[in-house]
Amino acid sequence: MSRSIRRGAVAATLALALAPLAAACSSGTDAATTQLKPDSAYTQVGTIKVQNLSLVTGDEGSGLVSLGGALINESDKPETLKQVTLAGAAAPGTMKGQDGATSITVPARGAVYLTGEKGGPSVTFSGAPDATAGKYVDVTFSFSTVGQTKLGVAVHLPEDHYEALKPSSSPSAAPSTPSAPATTPPASAPATGTSASPPATGAASGAPESGGPTATGTATAPATTPAANSSSRPPASNEPANS
């Protein structure tokens, strides 16, 4: 077989092998390469798109889980996210919206991003021990107008680009303990009271100066006896005239 015939056979074989791939690439937006789905969860309810959802755990044993994602409003009116629940959590998620609101409002033709940014909107769940990394847990969104939607969301460890979403524990009440030492200074009050009491006893016993050497407890007795004797002697002052 000549060299030119062998080249023609190889070209024909390659053309047959590449024909299915060429057909897939030429099918526009329906091509298989455009049908790949991201790892993060997404859904749509009415005019609200919920995209790029992920759950991120807190410290081991804390039971805290935070929600990350994007809420996109395709309506001409604002939409309010009233509640978010996590399957197995002790309570609905704690939401922090704009200006300290307990709900999150998605503006008309706008979006809200849950990225873990300090001071930004957030959703945090507590008491969720079953939400461990590698699992999918159902999350339910309740909106004011379009209603509810539920979907499974993957749980991740707070690592790499998920680290910013790590939920933090609420501040403890430990800073209030320093007030305890402030109560100890009144304990010095009895010391000042005892120092004030000796002058008071000294004034009571200081009527006669001769009583100074005696104990303060007995000083009151001598003070009363002279008075008693002087009151009993008025008749005796007249006796020298008889002698």
mmCIF file of C-alpha atoms in Angstrom:
data_model
loop_
_atom_site.group_PDB
_atom_site.id
_atom_site.type_symbol
_atom_site.label_atom_id
_atom_site.label_comp_id
_atom_site.label_asym_id
_atom_site.label_seq_id
_atom_site.Cartn_x
_atom_site.Cartn_y
_atom_site.Cartn_z
ATOM 1 C CA MET A 1 0.000 0.000 0.000
ATOM 2 C CA SER A 2 1.363 3.394 -0.942
ATOM 3 C CA ARG A 3 2.087 6.108 1.613
ATOM 4 C CA SER A 4 -0.662 8.408 0.253
ATOM 5 C CA ILE A 5 -3.324 5.701 0.668
ATOM 6 C CA ARG A 6 -2.324 5.136 4.328
ATOM 7 C CA ARG A 7 -2.631 8.886 5.052
ATOM 8 C CA GLY A 8 -6.116 8.957 3.621
ATOM 9 C CA ALA A 9 -7.263 6.054 5.788
ATOM 10 C CA VAL A 10 -5.983 7.735 8.984
ATOM 11 C CA ALA A 11 -7.746 11.014 8.150
ATOM 12 C CA ALA A 12 -11.023 9.206 7.581
ATOM 13 C CA THR A 13 -10.751 7.424 10.936
ATOM 14 C CA LEU A 14 -10.130 10.691 12.827
ATOM 15 C CA ALA A 15 -13.066 12.364 11.126
ATOM 16 C CA LEU A 16 -15.431 9.613 12.257
ATOM 17 C CA ALA A 17 -14.133 9.753 15.849
ATOM 18 C CA LEU A 18 -14.544 13.546 16.145
ATOM 19 C CA ALA A 19 -17.963 13.730 14.506
ATOM 20 C CA PRO A 20 -20.013 13.321 17.788
ATOM 21 C CA LEU A 21 -17.976 16.007 19.597
ATOM 22 C CA ALA A 22 -18.440 18.408 16.713
ATOM 23 C CA ALA A 23 -22.176 17.825 16.779
ATOM 24 C CA ALA A 24 -22.311 18.548 20.537
ATOM 25 C CA CYS A 25 -20.343 21.755 20.193
ATOM 26 C CA SER A 26 -22.565 22.978 17.409
ATOM 27 C CA SER A 27 -25.783 22.613 19.400
ATOM 28 C CA GLY A 28 -25.556 26.138 20.926
ATOM 29 C CA THR A 29 -26.884 26.713 24.449
ATOM 30 C CA ASP A 30 -28.142 23.111 24.581
ATOM 31 C CA ALA A 31 -24.624 21.738 24.369
ATOM 32 C CA ALA A 32 -23.558 19.370 27.163
ATOM 33 C CA THR A 33 -20.773 21.741 28.229
ATOM 34 C CA THR A 34 -23.325 24.424 29.104
ATOM 35 C CA GLN A 35 -25.390 22.110 31.294
ATOM 36 C CA LEU A 36 -22.794 21.759 34.064
ATOM 37 C CA LYS A 37 -24.220 22.645 37.469
ATOM 38 C CA PRO A 38 -22.220 24.350 40.243
ATOM 39 C CA ASP A 39 -21.532 22.555 43.516
ATOM 40 C CA SER A 40 -23.486 25.177 45.488
ATOM 41 C CA ALA A 41 -27.283 24.957 45.695
ATOM 42 C CA TYR A 42 -29.624 27.320 43.873
ATOM 43 C CA THR A 43 -33.341 27.678 43.230
ATOM 44 C CA GLN A 44 -35.954 30.219 42.189
ATOM 45 C CA VAL A 45 -39.352 31.049 43.646
ATOM 46 C CA GLY A 46 -41.405 33.641 41.791
ATOM 47 C CA THR A 47 -39.205 36.597 40.991
ATOM 48 C CA ILE A 48 -36.574 35.677 43.605
ATOM 49 C CA LYS A 49 -33.454 33.712 42.741
ATOM 50 C CA VAL A 50 -31.563 32.026 45.574
ATOM 51 C CA GLN A 51 -28.072 31.144 44.381
ATOM 52 C CA ASN A 52 -24.639 29.915 45.489
ATOM 53 C CA LEU A 53 -25.947 28.576 48.791
ATOM 54 C CA SER A 54 -23.608 26.962 51.303
ATOM 55 C CA LEU A 55 -23.616 26.162 55.003
ATOM 56 C CA VAL A 56 -20.478 26.656 57.111
ATOM 57 C CA THR A 57 -19.944 25.194 60.574
ATOM 58 C CA GLY A 58 -18.483 26.940 63.600
ATOM 59 C CA ASP A 59 -16.090 25.583 66.206
ATOM 60 C CA GLU A 60 -16.408 21.896 66.952
ATOM 61 C CA GLY A 61 -19.234 21.233 69.381
ATOM 62 C CA SER A 62 -20.657 24.767 69.137
ATOM 63 C CA GLY A 63 -23.681 23.699 67.070
ATOM 64 C CA LEU A 64 -23.431 26.968 65.113
ATOM 65 C CA VAL A 65 -23.942 27.097 61.346
ATOM 66 C CA SER A 66 -24.013 30.122 59.051
ATOM 67 C CA LEU A 67 -25.589 30.486 55.620
ATOM 68 C CA GLY A 68 -23.860 31.945 52.607
ATOM 69 C CA GLY A 69 -25.322 32.799 49.232
ATOM 70 C CA ALA A 70 -27.056 35.410 47.107
ATOM 71 C CA LEU A 71 -30.669 36.601 46.966
ATOM 72 C CA ILE A 72 -31.584 38.243 43.662
ATOM 73 C CA ASN A 73 -34.826 40.137 43.105
ATOM 74 C CA GLU A 74 -36.064 40.380 39.520
ATOM 75 C CA SER A 75 -39.207 42.268 40.531
ATOM 76 C CA ASP A 76 -39.914 45.990 40.501
ATOM 77 C CA LYS A 77 -40.849 45.792 44.179
ATOM 78 C CA PRO A 78 -38.686 44.960 47.195
ATOM 79 C CA GLU A 79 -39.037 41.501 48.725
ATOM 80 C CA THR A 80 -38.499 40.624 52.387
ATOM 81 C CA LEU A 81 -36.989 37.383 53.630
ATOM 82 C CA LYS A 82 -39.024 36.825 56.787
ATOM 83 C CA GLN A 83 -37.611 33.522 58.014
ATOM 84 C CA VAL A 84 -35.028 30.841 57.260
ATOM 85 C CA THR A 85 -35.138 27.416 58.896
ATOM 86 C CA LEU A 86 -32.579 24.622 58.947
ATOM 87 C CA ALA A 87 -33.663 21.009 59.371
ATOM 88 C CA GLY A 88 -32.584 19.764 62.803
ATOM 89 C CA ALA A 89 -31.813 23.215 64.209
ATOM 90 C CA ALA A 90 -33.248 24.212 67.573
ATOM 91 C CA ALA A 91 -34.800 27.416 66.198
ATOM 92 C CA PRO A 92 -35.155 29.447 63.001
ATOM 93 C CA GLY A 93 -32.065 31.255 61.839
ATOM 94 C CA THR A 94 -31.076 34.552 63.411
ATOM 95 C CA MET A 95 -31.160 37.146 60.648
ATOM 96 C CA LYS A 96 -29.381 40.486 60.648
ATOM 97 C CA GLY A 97 -30.408 42.864 57.919
ATOM 98 C CA GLN A 98 -29.856 46.499 57.166
ATOM 99 C CA ASP A 99 -29.810 48.911 60.123
ATOM 100 C CA GLY A 100 -30.082 46.098 62.645
ATOM 101 C CA ALA A 101 -33.340 44.700 61.249
ATOM 102 C CA THR A 102 -34.288 41.108 62.123
ATOM 103 C CA SER A 103 -35.314 40.430 58.525
ATOM 104 C CA ILE A 104 -33.528 40.843 55.205
ATOM 105 C CA THR A 105 -35.020 43.001 52.452
ATOM 106 C CA VAL A 106 -33.947 42.421 48.870
ATOM 107 C CA PRO A 107 -34.333 45.696 46.951
ATOM 108 C CA ALA A 108 -36.249 45.882 43.682
ATOM 109 C CA ARG A 109 -34.031 44.802 40.777
ATOM 110 C CA GLY A 110 -31.257 44.308 43.293
ATOM 111 C CA ALA A 111 -29.476 41.642 45.313
ATOM 112 C CA VAL A 112 -28.322 40.814 48.819
ATOM 113 C CA TYR A 113 -25.146 38.803 49.377
ATOM 114 C CA LEU A 114 -24.485 36.697 52.478
ATOM 115 C CA THR A 115 -20.699 36.664 52.483
ATOM 116 C CA GLY A 116 -19.811 36.847 56.176
ATOM 117 C CA GLU A 117 -18.615 40.424 55.830
ATOM 118 C CA LYS A 118 -18.531 42.223 59.174
ATOM 119 C CA GLY A 119 -21.628 44.371 59.554
ATOM 120 C CA GLY A 120 -23.241 42.867 56.463
ATOM 121 C CA PRO A 121 -26.459 40.829 56.283
ATOM 122 C CA SER A 122 -26.205 37.360 57.783
ATOM 123 C CA VAL A 123 -28.168 34.244 58.750
ATOM 124 C CA THR A 124 -26.917 32.061 61.618
ATOM 125 C CA PHE A 125 -28.389 28.876 63.084
ATOM 126 C CA SER A 126 -27.784 27.518 66.577
ATOM 127 C CA GLY A 127 -28.367 24.098 68.081
ATOM 128 C CA ALA A 128 -27.674 22.256 64.830
ATOM 129 C CA PRO A 129 -25.438 19.306 65.820
ATOM 130 C CA ASP A 130 -26.512 17.245 62.785
ATOM 131 C CA ALA A 131 -25.161 19.815 60.324
ATOM 132 C CA THR A 132 -21.691 18.371 59.854
ATOM 133 C CA ALA A 133 -19.293 18.863 56.978
ATOM 134 C CA GLY A 134 -20.030 16.714 53.950
ATOM 135 C CA LYS A 135 -23.768 16.465 54.557
ATOM 136 C CA TYR A 136 -26.685 18.087 52.751
ATOM 137 C CA VAL A 137 -29.267 19.711 55.009
ATOM 138 C CA ASP A 138 -32.651 21.117 53.985
ATOM 139 C CA VAL A 139 -32.995 24.896 54.214
ATOM 140 C CA THR A 140 -36.414 26.587 53.885
ATOM 141 C CA PHE A 141 -36.781 30.236 52.847
ATOM 142 C CA SER A 142 -39.977 32.172 53.618
ATOM 143 C CA PHE A 143 -40.511 35.404 51.654
ATOM 144 C CA SER A 144 -43.188 38.023 52.242
ATOM 145 C CA THR A 145 -44.712 37.881 48.750
ATOM 146 C CA VAL A 146 -43.459 34.953 46.678
ATOM 147 C CA GLY A 147 -43.844 32.376 49.439
ATOM 148 C CA GLN A 148 -41.584 29.498 50.458
ATOM 149 C CA THR A 149 -38.935 27.368 48.847
ATOM 150 C CA LYS A 150 -36.848 24.485 50.238
ATOM 151 C CA LEU A 151 -33.680 22.831 49.017
ATOM 152 C CA GLY A 152 -30.737 20.789 50.254
ATOM 153 C CA VAL A 153 -27.548 22.733 50.927
ATOM 154 C CA ALA A 154 -24.055 21.305 51.413
ATOM 155 C CA VAL A 155 -22.265 21.803 54.731
ATOM 156 C CA HIS A 156 -18.606 22.878 54.689
ATOM 157 C CA LEU A 157 -15.830 23.367 57.195
ATOM 158 C CA PRO A 158 -14.666 26.974 57.746
ATOM 159 C CA GLU A 159 -11.645 26.561 55.498
ATOM 160 C CA ASP A 160 -10.288 28.256 52.384
ATOM 161 C CA HIS A 161 -12.883 30.620 50.884
ATOM 162 C CA TYR A 162 -15.503 29.405 53.402
ATOM 163 C CA GLU A 163 -13.509 30.728 56.344
ATOM 164 C CA ALA A 164 -15.102 34.181 56.133
ATOM 165 C CA LEU A 165 -18.511 32.604 56.770
ATOM 166 C CA LYS A 166 -17.476 30.915 60.020
ATOM 167 C CA PRO A 167 -20.062 31.790 62.692
ATOM 168 C CA SER A 168 -18.744 33.219 65.920
ATOM 169 C CA SER A 169 -20.110 32.605 69.389
ATOM 170 C CA SER A 170 -22.005 35.368 71.106
ATOM 171 C CA PRO A 171 -19.963 37.458 73.590
ATOM 172 C CA SER A 172 -19.924 35.952 77.084
ATOM 173 C CA ALA A 173 -20.957 37.758 80.221
ATOM 174 C CA ALA A 174 -17.430 37.472 81.683
ATOM 175 C CA PRO A 175 -16.695 41.237 81.424
ATOM 176 C CA SER A 176 -19.329 41.880 84.111
ATOM 177 C CA THR A 177 -17.316 40.000 86.787
ATOM 178 C CA PRO A 178 -14.855 42.872 87.506
ATOM 179 C CA SER A 179 -17.680 44.560 89.436
ATOM 180 C CA ALA A 180 -17.255 41.949 92.194
ATOM 181 C CA PRO A 181 -13.983 43.443 93.547
ATOM 182 C CA ALA A 182 -15.760 46.800 93.803
ATOM 183 C CA THR A 183 -17.867 45.376 96.632
ATOM 184 C CA THR A 184 -14.802 44.578 98.767
ATOM 185 C CA PRO A 185 -13.904 48.203 99.785
ATOM 186 C CA PRO A 186 -16.951 48.468 102.130
ATOM 187 C CA ALA A 187 -15.233 45.744 104.186
ATOM 188 C CA SER A 188 -12.875 48.485 105.431
ATOM 189 C CA ALA A 189 -15.806 50.359 106.979
ATOM 190 C CA PRO A 190 -15.762 48.218 110.163
ATOM 191 C CA ALA A 191 -12.095 49.164 110.622
ATOM 192 C CA THR A 192 -12.980 52.858 110.635
ATOM 193 C CA GLY A 193 -15.847 52.168 113.003
ATOM 194 C CA THR A 194 -13.576 50.523 115.537
ATOM 195 C CA SER A 195 -11.129 53.397 115.450
ATOM 196 C CA ALA A 196 -13.957 55.829 116.142
ATOM 197 C CA SER A 197 -15.247 53.854 119.122
ATOM 198 C CA PRO A 198 -12.205 54.328 121.427
ATOM 199 C CA PRO A 199 -12.592 58.147 121.517
ATOM 200 C CA ALA A 200 -16.237 57.691 122.417
ATOM 201 C CA THR A 201 -15.383 55.444 125.363
ATOM 202 C CA GLY A 202 -12.573 57.760 126.393
ATOM 203 C CA ALA A 203 -14.938 60.718 126.584
ATOM 204 C CA ALA A 204 -17.336 58.789 128.762
ATOM 205 C CA SER A 205 -14.654 57.737 131.235
ATOM 206 C CA GLY A 206 -12.763 60.971 131.321
ATOM 207 C CA ALA A 207 -14.782 62.760 133.990
ATOM 208 C CA PRO A 208 -12.174 62.334 136.746
ATOM 209 C CA GLU A 209 -8.595 62.489 135.663
ATOM 210 C CA SER A 210 -7.554 60.027 138.336
ATOM 211 C CA GLY A 211 -9.594 57.374 136.583
ATOM 212 C CA GLY A 212 -7.193 57.470 133.684
ATOM 213 C CA PRO A 213 -4.910 54.693 134.941
ATOM 214 C CA THR A 214 -7.798 52.369 135.467
ATOM 215 C CA ALA A 215 -9.285 50.279 132.669
ATOM 216 C CA THR A 216 -11.880 51.971 130.526
ATOM 217 C CA GLY A 217 -14.430 49.352 131.494
ATOM 218 C CA THR A 218 -14.179 50.155 135.217
ATOM 219 C CA ALA A 219 -13.898 53.906 134.838
ATOM 220 C CA THR A 220 -17.651 54.354 134.958
ATOM 221 C CA ALA A 221 -17.944 52.783 138.379
ATOM 222 C CA PRO A 222 -15.726 55.311 140.253
ATOM 223 C CA ALA A 223 -17.565 58.151 138.557
ATOM 224 C CA THR A 224 -20.846 57.118 140.140
ATOM 225 C CA THR A 225 -19.605 56.356 143.671
ATOM 226 C CA PRO A 226 -18.374 59.867 144.554
ATOM 227 C CA ALA A 227 -21.678 61.298 143.516
ATOM 228 C CA ALA A 228 -23.448 58.812 145.740
ATOM 229 C CA ASN A 229 -21.253 59.714 148.778
ATOM 230 C CA SER A 230 -21.609 63.461 148.337
ATOM 231 C CA SER A 231 -25.365 63.187 148.254
ATOM 232 C CA SER A 232 -25.402 61.226 151.555
ATOM 233 C CA ARG A 233 -23.227 63.700 153.511
ATOM 234 C CA PRO A 234 -25.081 67.000 153.690
ATOM 235 C CA PRO A 235 -26.077 66.336 157.367
ATOM 236 C CA ALA A 236 -22.448 65.538 158.202
ATOM 237 C CA SER A 237 -21.360 69.069 157.184
ATOM 238 C CA ASN A 238 -23.296 70.448 160.194
ATOM 239 C CA GLU A 239 -21.764 68.071 162.785
ATOM 240 C CA PRO A 240 -18.621 70.126 163.629
ATOM 241 C CA ALA A 241 -20.781 72.719 165.416
ATOM 242 C CA ASN A 242 -21.857 70.098 167.922
ATOM 243 C CA SER A 243 -18.290 68.986 168.662
#
